PDB file of C-alpha atoms in Angstrom:
ATOM      1  CA  MET H   3     -85.839-190.196  -0.861  1.00 33.00           C
ATOM      2  CA  ASP H   4     -82.149-189.636  -1.049  1.00 33.00           C
ATOM      3  CA  ASP H   5     -81.765-186.568   1.170  1.00 33.00           C
ATOM      4  CA  VAL H   6     -82.834-188.669   4.126  1.00 30.00           C
ATOM      5  CA  SER H   7     -80.863-191.770   3.200  1.00 33.00           C
ATOM      6  CA  ARG H   8     -77.537-190.037   2.684  1.00 32.00           C
ATOM      7  CA  GLU H   9     -77.550-189.123   6.373  1.00 34.00           C
ATOM      8  CA  THR H  10     -78.370-192.578   7.669  1.00 37.00           C
ATOM      9  CA  PRO H  11     -75.570-193.789   9.973  1.00 39.00           C
ATOM     10  CA  PRO H  12     -73.663-196.858   8.789  1.00 39.00           C
ATOM     11  CA  GLY H  13     -75.145-200.094  10.056  1.00 40.00           C
ATOM     12  CA  SER H  14     -78.575-198.601  10.652  1.00 42.00           C
ATOM     13  CA  SER H  15     -81.754-198.296   8.640  1.00 50.00           C
ATOM     14  CA  SER H  16     -83.778-195.131   8.302  1.00 48.00           C
ATOM     15  CA  SER H  17     -87.192-196.815   8.446  1.00 48.00           C
ATOM     16  CA  GLY H  18     -86.705-200.114  10.190  1.00 54.00           C
ATOM     17  CA  GLY H  19     -85.462-202.112   7.215  1.00 69.00           C
ATOM     18  CA  PRO H  20     -82.799-204.799   7.532  1.00 83.00           C
ATOM     19  CA  ALA H  21     -79.307-203.678   8.499  1.00 80.00           C
ATOM     20  CA  PRO H  22     -76.389-204.868   6.346  1.00 84.00           C
ATOM     21  CA  PRO H  23     -74.160-207.544   7.867  1.00 77.00           C
ATOM     22  CA  ASP H  24     -71.028-205.624   6.839  1.00 87.00           C
ATOM     23  CA  PRO H  25     -71.422-201.811   6.909  1.00 90.00           C
ATOM     24  CA  ALA H  26     -67.775-201.410   5.911  1.00 92.00           C
ATOM     25  CA  TRP H  27     -68.482-203.241   2.661  1.00 92.00           C
ATOM     26  CA  VAL H  28     -71.475-200.970   1.999  1.00 94.00           C
ATOM     27  CA  THR H  29     -69.323-197.876   2.475  1.00 94.00           C
ATOM     28  CA  GLU H  30     -66.692-199.205   0.084  1.00 94.00           C
ATOM     29  CA  ALA H  31     -69.070-200.552  -2.566  1.00 95.00           C
ATOM     30  CA  PHE H  32     -71.181-197.387  -2.662  1.00 96.00           C
ATOM     31  CA  HIS H  33     -68.371-194.888  -2.148  1.00 94.00           C
ATOM     32  CA  GLY H  34     -69.790-193.595   1.118  1.00 93.00           C
ATOM     33  CA  ASP H  35     -73.147-192.720  -0.470  1.00 91.00           C
ATOM     34  CA  ARG H  36     -75.735-193.974   1.993  1.00 90.00           C
ATOM     35  CA  ALA H  37     -78.630-193.641  -0.418  1.00 96.00           C
ATOM     36  CA  ILE H  38     -78.454-197.418  -0.720  1.00 96.00           C
ATOM     37  CA  TYR H  39     -79.809-197.670   2.836  1.00 95.00           C
ATOM     38  CA  ARG H  40     -82.913-195.764   1.859  1.00 96.00           C
ATOM     39  CA  TYR H  41     -83.392-197.890  -1.243  1.00 97.00           C
ATOM     40  CA  VAL H  42     -83.254-201.067   0.827  1.00 96.00           C
ATOM     41  CA  ASP H  43     -85.731-199.562   3.301  1.00 96.00           C
ATOM     42  CA  LEU H  44     -88.099-198.854   0.416  1.00 97.00           C
ATOM     43  CA  LEU H  45     -87.744-202.395  -0.909  1.00 97.00           C
ATOM     44  CA  ALA H  46     -88.505-203.752   2.568  1.00 96.00           C
ATOM     45  CA  SER H  47     -91.547-201.490   3.030  1.00 96.00           C
ATOM     46  CA  GLU H  48     -93.187-200.222  -0.162  1.00 95.00           C
ATOM     47  CA  GLY H  49     -91.653-203.027  -2.197  1.00 96.00           C
ATOM     48  CA  THR H  50     -93.364-205.699  -0.123  1.00 95.00           C
ATOM     49  CA  VAL H  51     -96.663-203.815   0.182  1.00 95.00           C
ATOM     50  CA  ARG H  52     -96.837-203.485  -3.617  1.00 95.00           C
ATOM     51  CA  GLY H  53     -95.855-207.103  -4.203  1.00 94.00           C
ATOM     52  CA  LEU H  54     -92.454-206.368  -5.758  1.00 95.00           C
ATOM     53  CA  ILE H  55     -90.479-208.177  -3.072  1.00 93.00           C
ATOM     54  CA  GLY H  56     -91.685-211.234  -1.173  1.00 93.00           C
ATOM     55  CA  PRO H  57     -91.792-210.817   2.633  1.00 93.00           C
ATOM     56  CA  ARG H  58     -89.433-213.765   3.045  1.00 92.00           C
ATOM     57  CA  GLU H  59     -86.812-211.909   1.003  1.00 93.00           C
ATOM     58  CA  VAL H  60     -86.660-208.915   3.353  1.00 94.00           C
ATOM     59  CA  PRO H  61     -84.071-210.394   5.757  1.00 93.00           C
ATOM     60  CA  ARG H  62     -81.958-211.342   2.731  1.00 91.00           C
ATOM     61  CA  LEU H  63     -82.143-208.070   0.823  1.00 95.00           C
ATOM     62  CA  TRP H  64     -78.532-207.098   1.472  1.00 94.00           C
ATOM     63  CA  ASP H  65     -76.754-210.415   0.878  1.00 90.00           C
ATOM     64  CA  ARG H  66     -79.012-212.123  -1.635  1.00 90.00           C
ATOM     65  CA  HIS H  67     -79.946-209.073  -3.678  1.00 94.00           C
ATOM     66  CA  VAL H  68     -77.943-205.882  -3.102  1.00 96.00           C
ATOM     67  CA  ARG H  69     -74.547-207.524  -2.727  1.00 95.00           C
ATOM     68  CA  ASN H  70     -75.263-209.910  -5.585  1.00 94.00           C
ATOM     69  CA  CYS H  71     -75.998-206.972  -7.909  1.00 96.00           C
ATOM     70  CA  ALA H  72     -73.224-204.692  -6.682  1.00 96.00           C
ATOM     71  CA  ALA H  73     -70.620-207.438  -7.097  1.00 96.00           C
ATOM     72  CA  ALA H  74     -71.138-207.295 -10.869  1.00 97.00           C
ATOM     73  CA  SER H  75     -70.521-203.551 -11.117  1.00 97.00           C
ATOM     74  CA  PRO H  76     -66.872-203.922 -12.293  1.00 97.00           C
ATOM     75  CA  ALA H  77     -68.158-205.688 -15.425  1.00 97.00           C
ATOM     76  CA  PHE H  78     -69.650-202.467 -16.787  1.00 98.00           C
ATOM     77  CA  PRO H  79     -67.477-200.161 -18.939  1.00 97.00           C
ATOM     78  CA  GLU H  80     -66.937-196.650 -17.682  1.00 98.00           C
ATOM     79  CA  SER H  81     -69.738-194.161 -18.470  1.00 98.00           C
ATOM     80  CA  ALA H  82     -71.660-196.816 -20.410  1.00 98.00           C
ATOM     81  CA  ARG H  83     -75.259-196.406 -21.444  1.00 98.00           C
ATOM     82  CA  VAL H  84     -77.004-199.374 -19.822  1.00 98.00           C
ATOM     83  CA  ALA H  85     -80.462-200.898 -20.285  1.00 98.00           C
ATOM     84  CA  ASP H  86     -81.844-203.006 -17.429  1.00 98.00           C
ATOM     85  CA  VAL H  87     -84.437-205.282 -19.037  1.00 98.00           C
ATOM     86  CA  GLY H  88     -87.300-206.391 -16.809  1.00 96.00           C
ATOM     87  CA  SER H  89     -86.039-204.187 -14.009  1.00 97.00           C
ATOM     88  CA  GLY H  90     -88.830-205.127 -11.596  1.00 96.00           C
ATOM     89  CA  ALA H  91     -88.011-203.492  -8.273  1.00 97.00           C
ATOM     90  CA  GLY H  92     -84.748-202.074  -9.653  1.00 98.00           C
ATOM     91  CA  LEU H  93     -82.455-205.082  -9.374  1.00 97.00           C
ATOM     92  CA  PRO H  94     -79.833-204.749 -10.695  1.00 98.00           C
ATOM     93  CA  GLY H  95     -80.378-201.324 -12.283  1.00 98.00           C
ATOM     94  CA  LEU H  96     -80.843-199.156  -9.191  1.00 98.00           C
ATOM     95  CA  VAL H  97     -78.082-200.912  -7.271  1.00 98.00           C
ATOM     96  CA  LEU H  98     -75.745-200.320 -10.215  1.00 98.00           C
ATOM     97  CA  ALA H  99     -76.785-196.671 -10.388  1.00 98.00           C
ATOM     98  CA  LEU H 100     -75.769-196.212  -6.751  1.00 98.00           C
ATOM     99  CA  ALA H 101     -72.569-198.250  -6.987  1.00 98.00           C
ATOM    100  CA  ARG H 102     -71.548-196.788 -10.366  1.00 98.00           C
ATOM    101  CA  PRO H 103     -72.782-193.180 -10.650  1.00 97.00           C
ATOM    102  CA  ASP H 104     -70.852-192.819 -13.941  1.00 98.00           C
ATOM    103  CA  LEU H 105     -73.330-195.100 -15.710  1.00 98.00           C
ATOM    104  CA  HIS H 106     -76.381-193.858 -17.597  1.00 98.00           C
ATOM    105  CA  ILE H 107     -79.100-196.411 -16.857  1.00 98.00           C
ATOM    106  CA  THR H 108     -82.501-196.997 -18.427  1.00 98.00           C
ATOM    107  CA  LEU H 109     -84.857-199.205 -16.418  1.00 98.00           C
ATOM    108  CA  ILE H 110     -87.143-201.039 -18.853  1.00 98.00           C
ATOM    109  CA  GLU H 111     -90.229-202.552 -17.259  1.00 98.00           C
ATOM    110  CA  PRO H 112     -93.713-203.150 -18.773  1.00 97.00           C
ATOM    111  CA  LEU H 113     -95.829-203.264 -15.576  1.00 97.00           C
ATOM    112  CA  LEU H 114     -97.306-200.003 -14.297  1.00 97.00           C
ATOM    113  CA  ARG H 115     -97.080-200.780 -10.578  1.00 96.00           C
ATOM    114  CA  ARG H 116     -93.384-201.512 -10.970  1.00 97.00           C
ATOM    115  CA  THR H 117     -92.570-198.464 -13.074  1.00 98.00           C
ATOM    116  CA  THR H 118     -94.489-196.306 -10.599  1.00 98.00           C
ATOM    117  CA  PHE H 119     -92.304-197.593  -7.773  1.00 98.00           C
ATOM    118  CA  LEU H 120     -89.142-197.181  -9.832  1.00 98.00           C
ATOM    119  CA  GLY H 121     -90.033-193.625 -10.752  1.00 98.00           C
ATOM    120  CA  GLU H 122     -90.656-192.742  -7.116  1.00 98.00           C
ATOM    121  CA  VAL H 123     -87.321-194.200  -6.051  1.00 98.00           C
ATOM    122  CA  VAL H 124     -85.424-192.422  -8.835  1.00 98.00           C
ATOM    123  CA  ALA H 125     -87.028-189.103  -7.914  1.00 98.00           C
ATOM    124  CA  GLU H 126     -86.471-189.456  -4.175  1.00 97.00           C
ATOM    125  CA  LEU H 127     -82.857-190.538  -4.529  1.00 97.00           C
ATOM    126  CA  GLY H 128     -82.134-187.824  -7.064  1.00 97.00           C
ATOM    127  CA  LEU H 129     -80.726-190.251  -9.639  1.00 97.00           C
ATOM    128  CA  THR H 130     -80.367-187.890 -12.581  1.00 97.00           C
ATOM    129  CA  ARG H 131     -78.674-190.477 -14.786  1.00 98.00           C
ATOM    130  CA  VAL H 132     -81.488-193.003 -14.445  1.00 98.00           C
ATOM    131  CA  GLU H 133     -84.561-193.122 -16.685  1.00 98.00           C
ATOM    132  CA  VAL H 134     -87.620-195.313 -16.232  1.00 98.00           C
ATOM    133  CA  VAL H 135     -89.311-196.594 -19.391  1.00 98.00           C
ATOM    134  CA  ARG H 136     -92.587-198.464 -19.250  1.00 98.00           C
ATOM    135  CA  ALA H 137     -92.366-200.801 -22.237  1.00 98.00           C
ATOM    136  CA  ARG H 138     -91.606-204.292 -23.352  1.00 96.00           C
ATOM    137  CA  ALA H 139     -87.989-204.689 -24.382  1.00 96.00           C
ATOM    138  CA  GLU H 140     -88.963-205.490 -27.966  1.00 94.00           C
ATOM    139  CA  ASP H 141     -90.795-202.154 -28.249  1.00 96.00           C
ATOM    140  CA  VAL H 142     -87.857-199.965 -27.193  1.00 96.00           C
ATOM    141  CA  GLU H 143     -86.454-198.104 -30.202  1.00 93.00           C
ATOM    142  CA  GLU H 144     -83.020-197.358 -28.794  1.00 95.00           C
ATOM    143  CA  THR H 145     -79.678-199.115 -28.541  1.00 95.00           C
ATOM    144  CA  PHE H 146     -77.277-199.264 -25.602  1.00 97.00           C
ATOM    145  CA  ASP H 147     -73.644-200.010 -24.828  1.00 96.00           C
ATOM    146  CA  VAL H 148     -74.693-202.673 -22.330  1.00 97.00           C
ATOM    147  CA  VAL H 149     -77.916-204.599 -21.781  1.00 97.00           C
ATOM    148  CA  THR H 150     -78.292-206.289 -18.414  1.00 98.00           C
ATOM    149  CA  SER H 151     -80.926-208.283 -16.530  1.00 97.00           C
ATOM    150  CA  ARG H 152     -81.328-210.426 -13.449  1.00 96.00           C
ATOM    151  CA  ALA H 153     -83.647-213.402 -12.954  1.00 84.00           C
ATOM    152  CA  VAL H 154     -85.883-212.463 -15.880  1.00 90.00           C
ATOM    153  CA  ALA H 155     -85.956-215.468 -18.225  1.00 91.00           C
ATOM    154  CA  PRO H 156     -83.897-218.440 -19.464  1.00 91.00           C
ATOM    155  CA  LEU H 157     -80.870-217.236 -21.389  1.00 92.00           C
ATOM    156  CA  GLU H 158     -82.017-218.026 -24.928  1.00 92.00           C
ATOM    157  CA  LYS H 159     -85.379-216.306 -24.447  1.00 93.00           C
ATOM    158  CA  LEU H 160     -83.653-213.387 -22.733  1.00 94.00           C
ATOM    159  CA  LEU H 161     -81.304-212.913 -25.678  1.00 93.00           C
ATOM    160  CA  VAL H 162     -84.221-212.592 -28.094  1.00 93.00           C
ATOM    161  CA  TRP H 163     -85.201-209.481 -26.145  1.00 93.00           C
ATOM    162  CA  CYS H 164     -81.734-208.155 -25.363  1.00 94.00           C
ATOM    163  CA  LEU H 165     -79.739-208.545 -28.570  1.00 92.00           C
ATOM    164  CA  PRO H 166     -81.762-205.969 -30.553  1.00 93.00           C
ATOM    165  CA  LEU H 167     -81.109-203.410 -27.799  1.00 95.00           C
ATOM    166  CA  CYS H 168     -77.317-203.691 -28.143  1.00 94.00           C
ATOM    167  CA  ARG H 169     -75.385-201.319 -30.308  1.00 93.00           C
ATOM    168  CA  PRO H 170     -72.818-203.021 -32.601  1.00 89.00           C
ATOM    169  CA  ARG H 171     -70.115-204.552 -30.412  1.00 88.00           C
ATOM    170  CA  GLY H 172     -72.182-203.857 -27.343  1.00 93.00           C
ATOM    171  CA  LEU H 173     -72.337-206.182 -24.356  1.00 95.00           C
ATOM    172  CA  ILE H 174     -74.983-208.300 -22.722  1.00 96.00           C
ATOM    173  CA  LEU H 175     -74.318-208.900 -19.030  1.00 97.00           C
ATOM    174  CA  ALA H 176     -76.935-211.283 -17.636  1.00 97.00           C
ATOM    175  CA  LEU H 177     -76.777-211.942 -13.900  1.00 97.00           C
ATOM    176  CA  LYS H 178     -77.473-215.629 -13.394  1.00 94.00           C
ATOM    177  CA  GLY H 179     -77.330-218.207 -10.623  1.00 89.00           C
ATOM    178  CA  ALA H 180     -75.586-221.546 -10.337  1.00 90.00           C
ATOM    179  CA  THR H 181     -77.018-222.683 -13.694  1.00 91.00           C
ATOM    180  CA  ALA H 182     -75.221-219.930 -15.644  1.00 94.00           C
ATOM    181  CA  GLN H 183     -72.790-222.219 -17.472  1.00 95.00           C
ATOM    182  CA  ALA H 184     -75.466-224.819 -18.195  1.00 95.00           C
ATOM    183  CA  GLU H 185     -77.729-222.127 -19.692  1.00 95.00           C
ATOM    184  CA  LEU H 186     -74.869-220.854 -21.800  1.00 95.00           C
ATOM    185  CA  ASP H 187     -74.095-224.373 -23.033  1.00 95.00           C
ATOM    186  CA  ASP H 188     -77.755-224.984 -23.879  1.00 94.00           C
ATOM    187  CA  ALA H 189     -77.845-221.781 -25.918  1.00 93.00           C
ATOM    188  CA  ALA H 190     -74.753-222.645 -27.987  1.00 93.00           C
ATOM    189  CA  GLN H 191     -76.633-223.270 -31.246  1.00 92.00           C
ATOM    190  CA  PHE H 192     -78.673-220.096 -30.816  1.00 92.00           C
ATOM    191  CA  LEU H 193     -75.488-218.085 -30.244  1.00 92.00           C
ATOM    192  CA  ARG H 194     -73.929-219.453 -33.415  1.00 89.00           C
ATOM    193  CA  THR H 195     -76.944-218.440 -35.485  1.00 89.00           C
ATOM    194  CA  ARG H 196     -76.700-214.902 -34.056  1.00 87.00           C
ATOM    195  CA  SER H 197     -72.955-214.589 -34.771  1.00 83.00           C
ATOM    196  CA  ILE H 198     -72.064-213.935 -31.138  1.00 87.00           C
ATOM    197  CA  VAL H 199     -68.321-213.282 -31.136  1.00 74.00           C
ATOM    198  CA  ASP H 200     -67.668-213.885 -27.439  1.00 89.00           C
ATOM    199  CA  ALA H 201     -69.693-215.765 -24.810  1.00 95.00           C
ATOM    200  CA  ARG H 202     -68.534-216.783 -21.341  1.00 96.00           C
ATOM    201  CA  VAL H 203     -69.433-216.887 -17.672  1.00 97.00           C
ATOM    202  CA  VAL H 204     -67.517-214.510 -15.411  1.00 97.00           C
ATOM    203  CA  GLU H 205     -67.623-214.870 -11.629  1.00 96.00           C
ATOM    204  CA  TYR H 206     -67.364-211.926  -9.228  1.00 95.00           C
ATOM    205  CA  PRO H 207     -66.813-212.422  -5.465  1.00 91.00           C
ATOM    206  CA  ALA H 208     -69.995-211.660  -3.540  1.00 88.00           C
ATOM    207  CA  GLY H 209     -69.149-212.162   0.122  1.00 76.00           C
ATOM    208  CA  ALA H 210     -70.417-215.124   2.093  1.00 66.00           C
ATOM    209  CA  ASP H 211     -72.868-216.049  -0.662  1.00 56.00           C
ATOM    210  CA  GLY H 212     -69.950-216.964  -2.929  1.00 85.00           C
ATOM    211  CA  PHE H 213     -70.049-215.449  -6.396  1.00 91.00           C
ATOM    212  CA  THR H 214     -72.213-213.428  -8.713  1.00 94.00           C
ATOM    213  CA  ARG H 215     -72.205-215.222 -12.052  1.00 95.00           C
ATOM    214  CA  VAL H 216     -72.513-213.037 -15.109  1.00 97.00           C
ATOM    215  CA  VAL H 217     -73.085-214.419 -18.584  1.00 97.00           C
ATOM    216  CA  ARG H 218     -71.068-212.016 -20.712  1.00 96.00           C
ATOM    217  CA  LEU H 219     -71.791-211.840 -24.425  1.00 95.00           C
ATOM    218  CA  GLU H 220     -70.538-209.480 -27.085  1.00 90.00           C
ATOM    219  CA  SER H 221     -73.327-208.586 -29.443  1.00 79.00           C
ATOM    220  CA  PRO H 222     -73.355-209.257 -33.198  1.00 73.00           C
ATOM    221  CA  LEU H 223     -71.589-206.806 -35.447  1.00 66.00           C
ATOM    222  CA  ILE H 224     -74.894-205.524 -36.815  1.00 50.00           C
ATOM    223  CA  GLY H 225     -77.799-204.778 -34.489  1.00 51.00           C
ATOM    224  CA  ARG H 226     -81.451-204.225 -35.223  1.00 52.00           C
ATOM    225  CA  THR H 227     -82.305-201.383 -37.579  1.00 47.00           C
ATOM    226  CA  LYS H 228     -84.074-198.731 -35.551  1.00 48.00           C
ATOM    227  CA  LYS H 229     -86.883-196.545 -36.739  1.00 46.00           C
ATOM    228  CA  SER H 230     -85.910-192.932 -37.313  1.00 37.00           C
TER     229      SER H 230
END
């Protein structure tokens, strides 16, 4: 996929997908790598055909989805090993992979039709630091520096899946909407029982849509014991 997309002129779309409202921002956020254009085209075409993206979301792919995910990229430590839980169509994992090529990203998704799409995108864009794993989060026998997700589940339920995937002193970075602080407040008792040492909402500017809100949590000192 990527050989075509990297030669797509700024402000255009290689297969008729939506054009970004601010091509200059795209160039800056993705370091001049135009593979993001091809990814958006695939979301708008194959993503809708396969039921991964609703047709009504197509005109909003750049602002509501791509920019929202890319805005959180500064939250991720350099060269971190990242798990994207419930990756779906690759949001935020694939956007992060294109905005932050230093990251090593594992896309965790249990549904075959989604992992098939993700695998095709990864192969076409030549994303050598991205792995697709078809599994439920609770069945993954690996730990990561950072575990992220976007619009997967309420925070407390999400943490049940994500905490065991964190290495000691790892981070959970959950992209949330306007209810981020309320969800964090509601999960206060749960966080205390899990010995979370730091929990807060961090806002990142995301253009006209306002902010991307990230619930940032530092994992417990001792993670789940993995099978050898």
